[in-house]
Every structure is written in C-alpha cells, then in structure tokens.
C-alpha cells in the first residue's frame, strides 16, 4: 500500500504519516523508485497510534508501547500498566498545576475589573 492509499484509508495526512515514520512508529519499505510501501497491517497500526495519541501519550511513549498493543486499537498488555499509570499521574499533576494557575489569573482579572468598576464610579 502506498502512502496516499494509507492516508485515504485512515484519514491521516501524508505529512503526518511521514512524521510517524520519522518517530519510529510506522515502518515502510521502499520501491526501487524510492516510494514508500506499507504492509497490510499499516492501517491498524495508524489507528493504534491515533488512539494512543488521543489518550494523551507522547510519541516517545507510544514508540515504547506500540509493539505491546494487542487486539483493538487501545488494548495494552498488562505489563505496561505501570508506564501508563505514570503517564496518567503526570497528566493529573499538570491539571493540578493548571488549576492553580487558573485561580491566580482569575484573581488578577477580578482585581482588575474591581479597580475598573471603582474608577468609573468616581
């Protein structure tokens, strides 16, 4: 299957498919003319990559776990659970940090709006 066919079948742009290949997530062979040719399993691999990206995993982690995906797009071998839990913990920490940042910004906005309201009453 050529890259254009894979793109059409998966709905993923050719540029993104090349990126997946650069990141070591997707393999291809080359024709004598230099064109990429993907195996019959490539559409399933792309769907797995998309599912893992959709779960918030960075490509470096996907490269580690992709060979351990079995069955459906998001069915992972149990031995990878600690890695995925660590990723989930990191996301929770970022959410916590963002909530703190949001609260600080909301306080600044409220203080600014309060000063503007007081200035218009003077």
mmCIF file of N, CA and C in Angstrom:
data_model
loop_
_atom_site.group_PDB
_atom_site.id
_atom_site.type_symbol
_atom_site.label_atom_id
_atom_site.label_comp_id
_atom_site.label_asym_id
_atom_site.label_seq_id
_atom_site.Cartn_x
_atom_site.Cartn_y
_atom_site.Cartn_z
ATOM 1 N N UNK A 1 0.849 -1.167 0.000
ATOM 2 C CA UNK A 1 0.000 0.000 0.000
ATOM 3 C C UNK A 1 0.897 1.233 0.000
ATOM 4 N N UNK A 2 0.623 2.164 -0.906
ATOM 5 C CA UNK A 2 1.392 3.400 -0.984
ATOM 6 C C UNK A 2 0.872 4.408 0.031
ATOM 7 N N UNK A 3 1.668 5.438 0.274
ATOM 8 C CA UNK A 3 1.354 6.399 1.333
ATOM 9 C C UNK A 3 0.025 7.114 1.076
ATOM 10 N N UNK A 4 -0.276 7.428 -0.165
ATOM 11 C CA UNK A 4 -1.552 8.079 -0.482
ATOM 12 C C UNK A 4 -2.741 7.192 -0.159
ATOM 13 N N UNK A 5 -2.604 5.911 -0.451
ATOM 14 C CA UNK A 5 -3.675 4.957 -0.145
ATOM 15 C C UNK A 5 -3.867 4.845 1.369
ATOM 16 N N UNK A 6 -2.759 4.781 2.081
ATOM 17 C CA UNK A 6 -2.835 4.696 3.544
ATOM 18 C C UNK A 6 -3.476 5.947 4.116
ATOM 19 N N UNK A 7 -3.133 7.075 3.565
ATOM 20 C CA UNK A 7 -3.724 8.337 4.002
ATOM 21 C C UNK A 7 -5.232 8.335 3.790
ATOM 22 N N UNK A 8 -5.655 7.928 2.607
ATOM 23 C CA UNK A 8 -7.097 7.892 2.319
ATOM 24 C C UNK A 8 -7.826 6.911 3.228
ATOM 25 N N UNK A 9 -7.230 5.751 3.447
ATOM 26 C CA UNK A 9 -7.896 4.720 4.249
ATOM 27 C C UNK A 9 -8.015 5.110 5.719
ATOM 28 N N UNK A 10 -7.026 5.820 6.231
ATOM 29 C CA UNK A 10 -7.006 6.152 7.658
ATOM 30 C C UNK A 10 -7.483 7.567 7.972
ATOM 31 N N UNK A 11 -7.519 8.426 6.952
ATOM 32 C CA UNK A 11 -7.886 9.818 7.191
ATOM 33 C C UNK A 11 -6.765 10.633 7.807
ATOM 34 N N UNK A 12 -5.552 10.090 7.790
ATOM 35 C CA UNK A 12 -4.378 10.763 8.346
ATOM 36 C C UNK A 12 -3.576 11.333 7.177
ATOM 37 N N UNK A 13 -3.143 12.577 7.310
ATOM 38 C CA UNK A 13 -2.431 13.217 6.214
ATOM 39 C C UNK A 13 -1.118 12.513 5.895
ATOM 40 N N UNK A 14 -0.683 12.659 4.673
ATOM 41 C CA UNK A 14 0.587 12.095 4.230
ATOM 42 C C UNK A 14 1.726 12.656 5.087
ATOM 43 N N UNK A 15 1.665 13.926 5.360
ATOM 44 C CA UNK A 15 2.703 14.562 6.183
ATOM 45 C C UNK A 15 2.788 13.919 7.562
ATOM 46 N N UNK A 16 1.635 13.658 8.155
ATOM 47 C CA UNK A 16 1.613 13.037 9.479
ATOM 48 C C UNK A 16 2.101 11.593 9.429
ATOM 49 N N UNK A 17 1.771 10.883 8.369
ATOM 50 C CA UNK A 17 2.271 9.515 8.213
ATOM 51 C C UNK A 17 3.794 9.510 8.124
ATOM 52 N N UNK A 18 4.357 10.473 7.411
ATOM 53 C CA UNK A 18 5.823 10.588 7.344
ATOM 54 C C UNK A 18 6.409 10.878 8.726
ATOM 55 N N UNK A 19 5.721 11.737 9.478
ATOM 56 C CA UNK A 19 6.165 12.049 10.838
ATOM 57 C C UNK A 19 6.158 10.791 11.704
ATOM 58 N N UNK A 20 5.099 10.002 11.623
ATOM 59 C CA UNK A 20 5.040 8.754 12.388
ATOM 60 C C UNK A 20 6.221 7.860 12.038
ATOM 61 N N UNK A 21 6.558 7.829 10.763
ATOM 62 C CA UNK A 21 7.689 7.016 10.334
ATOM 63 C C UNK A 21 9.003 7.575 10.900
ATOM 64 N N UNK A 22 9.168 8.888 10.871
ATOM 65 C CA UNK A 22 10.371 9.521 11.434
ATOM 66 C C UNK A 22 10.520 9.219 12.920
ATOM 67 N N UNK A 23 9.399 9.112 13.611
ATOM 68 C CA UNK A 23 9.406 8.857 15.045
ATOM 69 C C UNK A 23 9.563 7.371 15.370
ATOM 70 N N UNK A 24 9.638 6.532 14.355
ATOM 71 C CA UNK A 24 9.800 5.099 14.558
ATOM 72 C C UNK A 24 8.514 4.381 14.912
ATOM 73 N N UNK A 25 7.383 5.007 14.634
ATOM 74 C CA UNK A 25 6.093 4.412 14.970
ATOM 75 C C UNK A 25 5.516 3.577 13.833
ATOM 76 N N UNK A 26 5.911 3.872 12.637
ATOM 77 C CA UNK A 26 5.335 3.248 11.455
ATOM 78 C C UNK A 26 6.472 2.876 10.514
ATOM 79 N N UNK A 27 6.467 1.645 10.044
ATOM 80 C CA UNK A 27 7.527 1.193 9.151
ATOM 81 C C UNK A 27 7.052 1.087 7.718
ATOM 82 N N UNK A 28 7.994 1.208 6.801
ATOM 83 C CA UNK A 28 7.680 1.046 5.386
ATOM 84 C C UNK A 28 8.900 0.484 4.671
ATOM 85 N N UNK A 29 8.652 -0.033 3.508
ATOM 86 C CA UNK A 29 9.717 -0.459 2.596
ATOM 87 C C UNK A 29 9.784 0.590 1.501
ATOM 88 N N UNK A 30 10.844 0.564 0.732
ATOM 89 C CA UNK A 30 10.980 1.494 -0.390
ATOM 90 C C UNK A 30 11.023 0.724 -1.703
ATOM 91 N N UNK A 31 10.345 1.265 -2.684
ATOM 92 C CA UNK A 31 10.407 0.686 -4.026
ATOM 93 C C UNK A 31 11.740 1.106 -4.646
ATOM 94 N N UNK A 32 12.131 0.479 -5.755
ATOM 95 C CA UNK A 32 13.360 0.925 -6.424
ATOM 96 C C UNK A 32 13.319 2.412 -6.790
ATOM 97 N N UNK A 33 12.120 2.940 -6.985
ATOM 98 C CA UNK A 33 11.955 4.363 -7.292
ATOM 99 C C UNK A 33 11.923 5.242 -6.061
ATOM 100 N N UNK A 34 12.044 4.641 -4.871
ATOM 101 C CA UNK A 34 12.092 5.412 -3.629
ATOM 102 C C UNK A 34 10.750 5.679 -2.977
ATOM 103 N N UNK A 35 9.666 5.151 -3.526
ATOM 104 C CA UNK A 35 8.351 5.374 -2.918
ATOM 105 C C UNK A 35 8.161 4.468 -1.706
ATOM 106 N N UNK A 36 7.461 5.001 -0.709
ATOM 107 C CA UNK A 36 7.146 4.214 0.473
ATOM 108 C C UNK A 36 6.051 3.207 0.145
ATOM 109 N N UNK A 37 6.215 2.006 0.674
ATOM 110 C CA UNK A 37 5.185 0.978 0.549
ATOM 111 C C UNK A 37 4.972 0.399 1.943
ATOM 112 N N UNK A 38 3.724 0.411 2.385
ATOM 113 C CA UNK A 38 3.378 -0.044 3.728
ATOM 114 C C UNK A 38 2.753 -1.421 3.672
ATOM 115 N N UNK A 39 2.921 -2.175 4.737
ATOM 116 C CA UNK A 39 2.351 -3.502 4.842
ATOM 117 C C UNK A 39 0.851 -3.466 5.038
ATOM 118 N N UNK A 40 0.239 -4.626 4.945
ATOM 119 C CA UNK A 40 -1.213 -4.746 5.085
ATOM 120 C C UNK A 40 -1.695 -4.332 6.472
ATOM 121 N N UNK A 41 -0.822 -4.424 7.479
ATOM 122 C CA UNK A 41 -1.205 -4.065 8.841
ATOM 123 C C UNK A 41 -1.097 -2.567 9.117
ATOM 124 N N UNK A 42 -0.600 -1.784 8.182
ATOM 125 C CA UNK A 42 -0.364 -0.352 8.409
ATOM 126 C C UNK A 42 -1.618 0.415 8.846
ATOM 127 N N UNK A 43 -2.793 0.185 8.241
ATOM 128 C CA UNK A 43 -3.977 0.916 8.712
ATOM 129 C C UNK A 43 -4.279 0.651 10.189
ATOM 130 N N UNK A 44 -4.137 -0.596 10.622
ATOM 131 C CA UNK A 44 -4.372 -0.914 12.040
ATOM 132 C C UNK A 44 -3.334 -0.231 12.921
ATOM 133 N N UNK A 45 -2.092 -0.206 12.476
ATOM 134 C CA UNK A 45 -1.029 0.455 13.248
ATOM 135 C C UNK A 45 -1.331 1.946 13.374
ATOM 136 N N UNK A 46 -1.747 2.575 12.287
ATOM 137 C CA UNK A 46 -2.075 4.011 12.324
ATOM 138 C C UNK A 46 -3.245 4.256 13.272
ATOM 139 N N UNK A 47 -4.249 3.400 13.244
ATOM 140 C CA UNK A 47 -5.386 3.563 14.166
ATOM 141 C C UNK A 47 -4.923 3.429 15.614
ATOM 142 N N UNK A 48 -4.004 2.510 15.878
ATOM 143 C CA UNK A 48 -3.463 2.357 17.233
ATOM 144 C C UNK A 48 -2.702 3.612 17.647
ATOM 145 N N UNK A 49 -1.898 4.127 16.744
ATOM 146 C CA UNK A 49 -1.148 5.359 17.037
ATOM 147 C C UNK A 49 -2.120 6.481 17.364
ATOM 148 N N UNK A 50 -3.155 6.638 16.565
ATOM 149 C CA UNK A 50 -4.146 7.701 16.785
ATOM 150 C C UNK A 50 -4.858 7.528 18.128
ATOM 151 N N UNK A 51 -5.188 6.289 18.474
ATOM 152 C CA UNK A 51 -5.857 6.033 19.753
ATOM 153 C C UNK A 51 -4.938 6.394 20.922
ATOM 154 N N UNK A 52 -3.676 6.043 20.813
ATOM 155 C CA UNK A 52 -2.719 6.336 21.886
ATOM 156 C C UNK A 52 -2.437 7.832 21.974
ATOM 157 N N UNK A 53 -2.347 8.503 20.837
ATOM 158 C CA UNK A 53 -2.200 9.964 20.852
ATOM 159 C C UNK A 53 -3.430 10.613 21.474
ATOM 160 N N UNK A 54 -4.603 10.073 21.129
ATOM 161 C CA UNK A 54 -5.846 10.594 21.689
ATOM 162 C C UNK A 54 -5.934 10.422 23.200
ATOM 163 N N UNK A 55 -5.204 9.433 23.721
ATOM 164 C CA UNK A 55 -5.156 9.206 25.169
ATOM 165 C C UNK A 55 -4.121 10.103 25.841
ATOM 166 N N UNK A 56 -3.462 10.944 25.035
ATOM 167 C CA UNK A 56 -2.517 11.895 25.608
ATOM 168 C C UNK A 56 -1.090 11.406 25.715
ATOM 169 N N UNK A 57 -0.793 10.263 25.125
ATOM 170 C CA UNK A 57 0.571 9.755 25.206
ATOM 171 C C UNK A 57 1.460 10.448 24.181
ATOM 172 N N UNK A 58 2.652 10.862 24.581
ATOM 173 C CA UNK A 58 3.588 11.438 23.612
ATOM 174 C C UNK A 58 4.162 10.346 22.711
ATOM 175 N N UNK A 59 4.676 10.735 21.565
ATOM 176 C CA UNK A 59 5.172 9.752 20.606
ATOM 177 C C UNK A 59 6.324 8.929 21.170
ATOM 178 N N UNK A 60 7.130 9.489 22.058
ATOM 179 C CA UNK A 60 8.232 8.704 22.628
ATOM 180 C C UNK A 60 7.693 7.547 23.463
ATOM 181 N N UNK A 61 6.596 7.735 24.150
ATOM 182 C CA UNK A 61 5.981 6.660 24.932
ATOM 183 C C UNK A 61 5.279 5.686 23.997
ATOM 184 N N UNK A 62 4.616 6.212 22.982
ATOM 185 C CA UNK A 62 3.944 5.343 22.019
ATOM 186 C C UNK A 62 4.952 4.401 21.375
ATOM 187 N N UNK A 63 6.133 4.912 21.072
ATOM 188 C CA UNK A 63 7.181 4.066 20.482
ATOM 189 C C UNK A 63 7.525 2.903 21.409
ATOM 190 N N UNK A 64 7.456 3.126 22.717
ATOM 191 C CA UNK A 64 7.761 2.073 23.687
ATOM 192 C C UNK A 64 6.647 1.037 23.787
ATOM 193 N N UNK A 65 5.400 1.469 23.649
ATOM 194 C CA UNK A 65 4.272 0.571 23.913
ATOM 195 C C UNK A 65 3.604 0.017 22.668
ATOM 196 N N UNK A 66 3.896 0.572 21.516
ATOM 197 C CA UNK A 66 3.168 0.198 20.302
ATOM 198 C C UNK A 66 3.244 -1.293 19.996
ATOM 199 N N UNK A 67 4.388 -1.901 20.210
ATOM 200 C CA UNK A 67 4.514 -3.336 19.942
ATOM 201 C C UNK A 67 3.733 -4.187 20.939
ATOM 202 N N UNK A 68 3.310 -3.578 22.026
ATOM 203 C CA UNK A 68 2.575 -4.312 23.057
ATOM 204 C C UNK A 68 1.068 -4.085 22.970
ATOM 205 N N UNK A 69 0.629 -3.395 21.926
ATOM 206 C CA UNK A 69 -0.803 -3.230 21.708
ATOM 207 C C UNK A 69 -1.294 -4.501 21.049
ATOM 208 N N UNK A 70 -2.364 -5.029 21.585
ATOM 209 C CA UNK A 70 -2.903 -6.263 21.027
ATOM 210 C C UNK A 70 -4.389 -6.070 20.753
ATOM 211 N N UNK A 71 -4.895 -6.776 19.819
ATOM 212 C CA UNK A 71 -6.333 -6.704 19.534
ATOM 213 C C UNK A 71 -6.744 -5.345 19.024
ATOM 214 N N UNK A 72 -7.609 -4.683 19.767
ATOM 215 C CA UNK A 72 -8.155 -3.400 19.330
ATOM 216 C C UNK A 72 -7.095 -2.311 19.424
ATOM 217 N N UNK A 73 -7.491 -1.125 19.027
ATOM 218 C CA UNK A 73 -6.559 -0.004 18.988
ATOM 219 C C UNK A 73 -5.981 0.365 20.343
ATOM 220 N N UNK A 74 -6.690 0.096 21.426
ATOM 221 C CA UNK A 74 -6.235 0.561 22.731
ATOM 222 C C UNK A 74 -6.094 -0.555 23.764
ATOM 223 N N UNK A 75 -5.970 -1.770 23.336
ATOM 224 C CA UNK A 75 -5.811 -2.891 24.254
ATOM 225 C C UNK A 75 -4.317 -3.116 24.488
ATOM 226 N N UNK A 76 -3.864 -2.869 25.709
ATOM 227 C CA UNK A 76 -2.439 -2.889 26.047
ATOM 228 C C UNK A 76 -2.137 -4.087 26.942
ATOM 229 N N UNK A 77 -0.978 -4.674 26.751
ATOM 230 C CA UNK A 77 -0.532 -5.766 27.617
ATOM 231 C C UNK A 77 -0.447 -5.268 29.060
ATOM 232 N N UNK A 78 -0.863 -6.068 30.045
ATOM 233 C CA UNK A 78 -0.859 -5.648 31.450
ATOM 234 C C UNK A 78 0.514 -5.221 31.977
ATOM 235 N N UNK A 79 1.593 -5.755 31.425
ATOM 236 C CA UNK A 79 2.917 -5.402 31.928
ATOM 237 C C UNK A 79 3.245 -3.925 31.705
ATOM 238 N N UNK A 80 2.507 -3.267 30.830
ATOM 239 C CA UNK A 80 2.746 -1.843 30.570
ATOM 240 C C UNK A 80 1.945 -0.937 31.489
ATOM 241 N N UNK A 81 1.122 -1.500 32.323
ATOM 242 C CA UNK A 81 0.287 -0.704 33.210
ATOM 243 C C UNK A 81 1.079 0.319 34.027
ATOM 244 N N UNK A 82 2.217 -0.033 34.622
ATOM 245 C CA UNK A 82 2.966 0.977 35.393
ATOM 246 C C UNK A 82 3.376 2.188 34.551
ATOM 247 N N UNK A 83 3.775 1.970 33.323
ATOM 248 C CA UNK A 83 4.152 3.074 32.445
ATOM 249 C C UNK A 83 2.955 3.971 32.169
ATOM 250 N N UNK A 84 1.816 3.356 31.897
ATOM 251 C CA UNK A 84 0.612 4.135 31.617
ATOM 252 C C UNK A 84 0.107 4.860 32.853
ATOM 253 N N UNK A 85 0.215 4.221 34.002
ATOM 254 C CA UNK A 85 -0.178 4.872 35.254
ATOM 255 C C UNK A 85 0.725 6.081 35.520
ATOM 256 N N UNK A 86 2.008 5.951 35.234
ATOM 257 C CA UNK A 86 2.934 7.075 35.407
ATOM 258 C C UNK A 86 2.546 8.237 34.498
ATOM 259 N N UNK A 87 2.142 7.932 33.274
ATOM 260 C CA UNK A 87 1.691 8.976 32.349
ATOM 261 C C UNK A 87 0.421 9.637 32.876
ATOM 262 N N UNK A 88 -0.490 8.838 33.402
ATOM 263 C CA UNK A 88 -1.728 9.369 33.969
ATOM 264 C C UNK A 88 -1.431 10.271 35.162
ATOM 265 N N UNK A 89 -0.512 9.852 36.019
ATOM 266 C CA UNK A 89 -0.114 10.675 37.165
ATOM 267 C C UNK A 89 0.474 12.005 36.712
ATOM 268 N N UNK A 90 1.286 11.977 35.658
ATOM 269 C CA UNK A 90 1.888 13.208 35.138
ATOM 270 C C UNK A 90 0.810 14.157 34.607
ATOM 271 N N UNK A 91 -0.192 13.600 33.942
ATOM 272 C CA UNK A 91 -1.300 14.423 33.444
ATOM 273 C C UNK A 91 -2.068 15.026 34.613
ATOM 274 N N UNK A 92 -2.343 14.222 35.642
ATOM 275 C CA UNK A 92 -3.038 14.736 36.827
ATOM 276 C C UNK A 92 -2.256 15.874 37.466
ATOM 277 N N UNK A 93 -0.946 15.751 37.517
ATOM 278 C CA UNK A 93 -0.108 16.803 38.103
ATOM 279 C C UNK A 93 -0.188 18.084 37.267
ATOM 280 N N UNK A 94 -0.160 17.932 35.948
ATOM 281 C CA UNK A 94 -0.277 19.115 35.080
ATOM 282 C C UNK A 94 -1.643 19.775 35.250
ATOM 283 N N UNK A 95 -2.693 18.967 35.389
ATOM 284 C CA UNK A 95 -4.035 19.518 35.614
ATOM 285 C C UNK A 95 -4.060 20.305 36.917
ATOM 286 N N UNK A 96 -3.476 19.744 37.953
ATOM 287 C CA UNK A 96 -3.427 20.423 39.252
ATOM 288 C C UNK A 96 -2.696 21.761 39.127
ATOM 289 N N UNK A 97 -1.552 21.752 38.449
ATOM 290 C CA UNK A 97 -0.773 22.983 38.263
ATOM 291 C C UNK A 97 -1.575 24.010 37.465
ATOM 292 N N UNK A 98 -2.260 23.560 36.421
ATOM 293 C CA UNK A 98 -3.064 24.473 35.614
ATOM 294 C C UNK A 98 -4.232 25.057 36.403
ATOM 295 N N UNK A 99 -4.816 24.255 37.293
ATOM 296 C CA UNK A 99 -5.907 24.773 38.112
ATOM 297 C C UNK A 99 -5.406 25.889 39.030
ATOM 298 N N UNK A 100 -4.216 25.712 39.574
ATOM 299 C CA UNK A 100 -3.617 26.761 40.399
ATOM 300 C C UNK A 100 -3.327 28.013 39.592
ATOM 301 N N UNK A 101 -2.790 27.839 38.402
ATOM 302 C CA UNK A 101 -2.514 28.970 37.514
ATOM 303 C C UNK A 101 -3.804 29.679 37.139
ATOM 304 N N UNK A 102 -4.842 28.902 36.859
ATOM 305 C CA UNK A 102 -6.128 29.498 36.501
ATOM 306 C C UNK A 102 -6.701 30.316 37.649
ATOM 307 N N UNK A 103 -6.605 29.797 38.862
ATOM 308 C CA UNK A 103 -7.102 30.525 40.027
ATOM 309 C C UNK A 103 -6.364 31.843 40.203
ATOM 310 N N UNK A 104 -5.059 31.819 40.036
ATOM 311 C CA UNK A 104 -4.267 33.052 40.156
ATOM 312 C C UNK A 104 -4.664 34.071 39.096
ATOM 313 N N UNK A 105 -4.833 33.606 37.870
ATOM 314 C CA UNK A 105 -5.217 34.507 36.791
ATOM 315 C C UNK A 105 -6.623 35.055 37.009
ATOM 316 N N UNK A 106 -7.525 34.211 37.468
ATOM 317 C CA UNK A 106 -8.898 34.666 37.737
ATOM 318 C C UNK A 106 -8.901 35.729 38.824
ATOM 319 N N UNK A 107 -8.048 35.576 39.835
ATOM 320 C CA UNK A 107 -7.952 36.585 40.902
ATOM 321 C C UNK A 107 -7.435 37.904 40.347
ATOM 322 N N UNK A 108 -6.465 37.843 39.449
ATOM 323 C CA UNK A 108 -5.947 39.071 38.832
ATOM 324 C C UNK A 108 -7.016 39.764 37.993
ATOM 325 N N UNK A 109 -7.768 38.986 37.239
ATOM 326 C CA UNK A 109 -8.843 39.543 36.418
ATOM 327 C C UNK A 109 -9.896 40.186 37.320
ATOM 328 N N UNK A 110 -10.276 39.498 38.367
ATOM 329 C CA UNK A 110 -11.285 40.035 39.286
ATOM 330 C C UNK A 110 -10.804 41.328 39.930
ATOM 331 N N UNK A 111 -9.539 41.372 40.352
ATOM 332 C CA UNK A 111 -8.988 42.579 40.957
ATOM 333 C C UNK A 111 -8.962 43.722 39.950
ATOM 334 N N UNK A 112 -8.593 43.427 38.722
ATOM 335 C CA UNK A 112 -8.540 44.450 37.670
ATOM 336 C C UNK A 112 -9.933 44.974 37.381
ATOM 337 N N UNK A 113 -10.895 44.075 37.265
ATOM 338 C CA UNK A 113 -12.271 44.500 36.998
ATOM 339 C C UNK A 113 -12.819 45.311 38.160
ATOM 340 N N UNK A 114 -12.448 44.948 39.375
ATOM 341 C CA UNK A 114 -12.887 45.704 40.552
ATOM 342 C C UNK A 114 -12.330 47.118 40.541
ATOM 343 N N UNK A 115 -11.067 47.273 40.147
ATOM 344 C CA UNK A 115 -10.462 48.613 40.065
ATOM 345 C C UNK A 115 -11.128 49.426 38.961
ATOM 346 N N UNK A 116 -11.435 48.787 37.840
ATOM 347 C CA UNK A 116 -12.088 49.498 36.730
ATOM 348 C C UNK A 116 -13.480 49.961 37.139
ATOM 349 N N UNK A 117 -14.207 49.131 37.857
ATOM 350 C CA UNK A 117 -15.538 49.469 38.306
ATOM 351 C C UNK A 117 -15.472 50.637 39.295
ATOM 352 N N UNK A 118 -14.510 50.599 40.227
ATOM 353 C CA UNK A 118 -14.357 51.693 41.199
ATOM 354 C C UNK A 118 -13.974 52.990 40.492
ATOM 355 N N UNK A 119 -13.141 52.914 39.476
ATOM 356 C CA UNK A 119 -12.717 54.115 38.762
ATOM 357 C C UNK A 119 -13.875 54.767 38.006
ATOM 358 N N UNK A 120 -14.800 53.976 37.496
ATOM 359 C CA UNK A 120 -15.933 54.535 36.751
ATOM 360 C C UNK A 120 -16.947 55.181 37.693
ATOM 361 N N UNK A 121 -16.938 54.812 38.968
ATOM 362 C CA UNK A 121 -17.877 55.387 39.948
ATOM 363 C C UNK A 121 -17.360 56.712 40.504
ATOM 364 N N UNK A 122 -16.083 56.974 40.358
ATOM 365 C CA UNK A 122 -15.502 58.196 40.923
ATOM 366 C C UNK A 122 -15.839 59.412 40.137
#
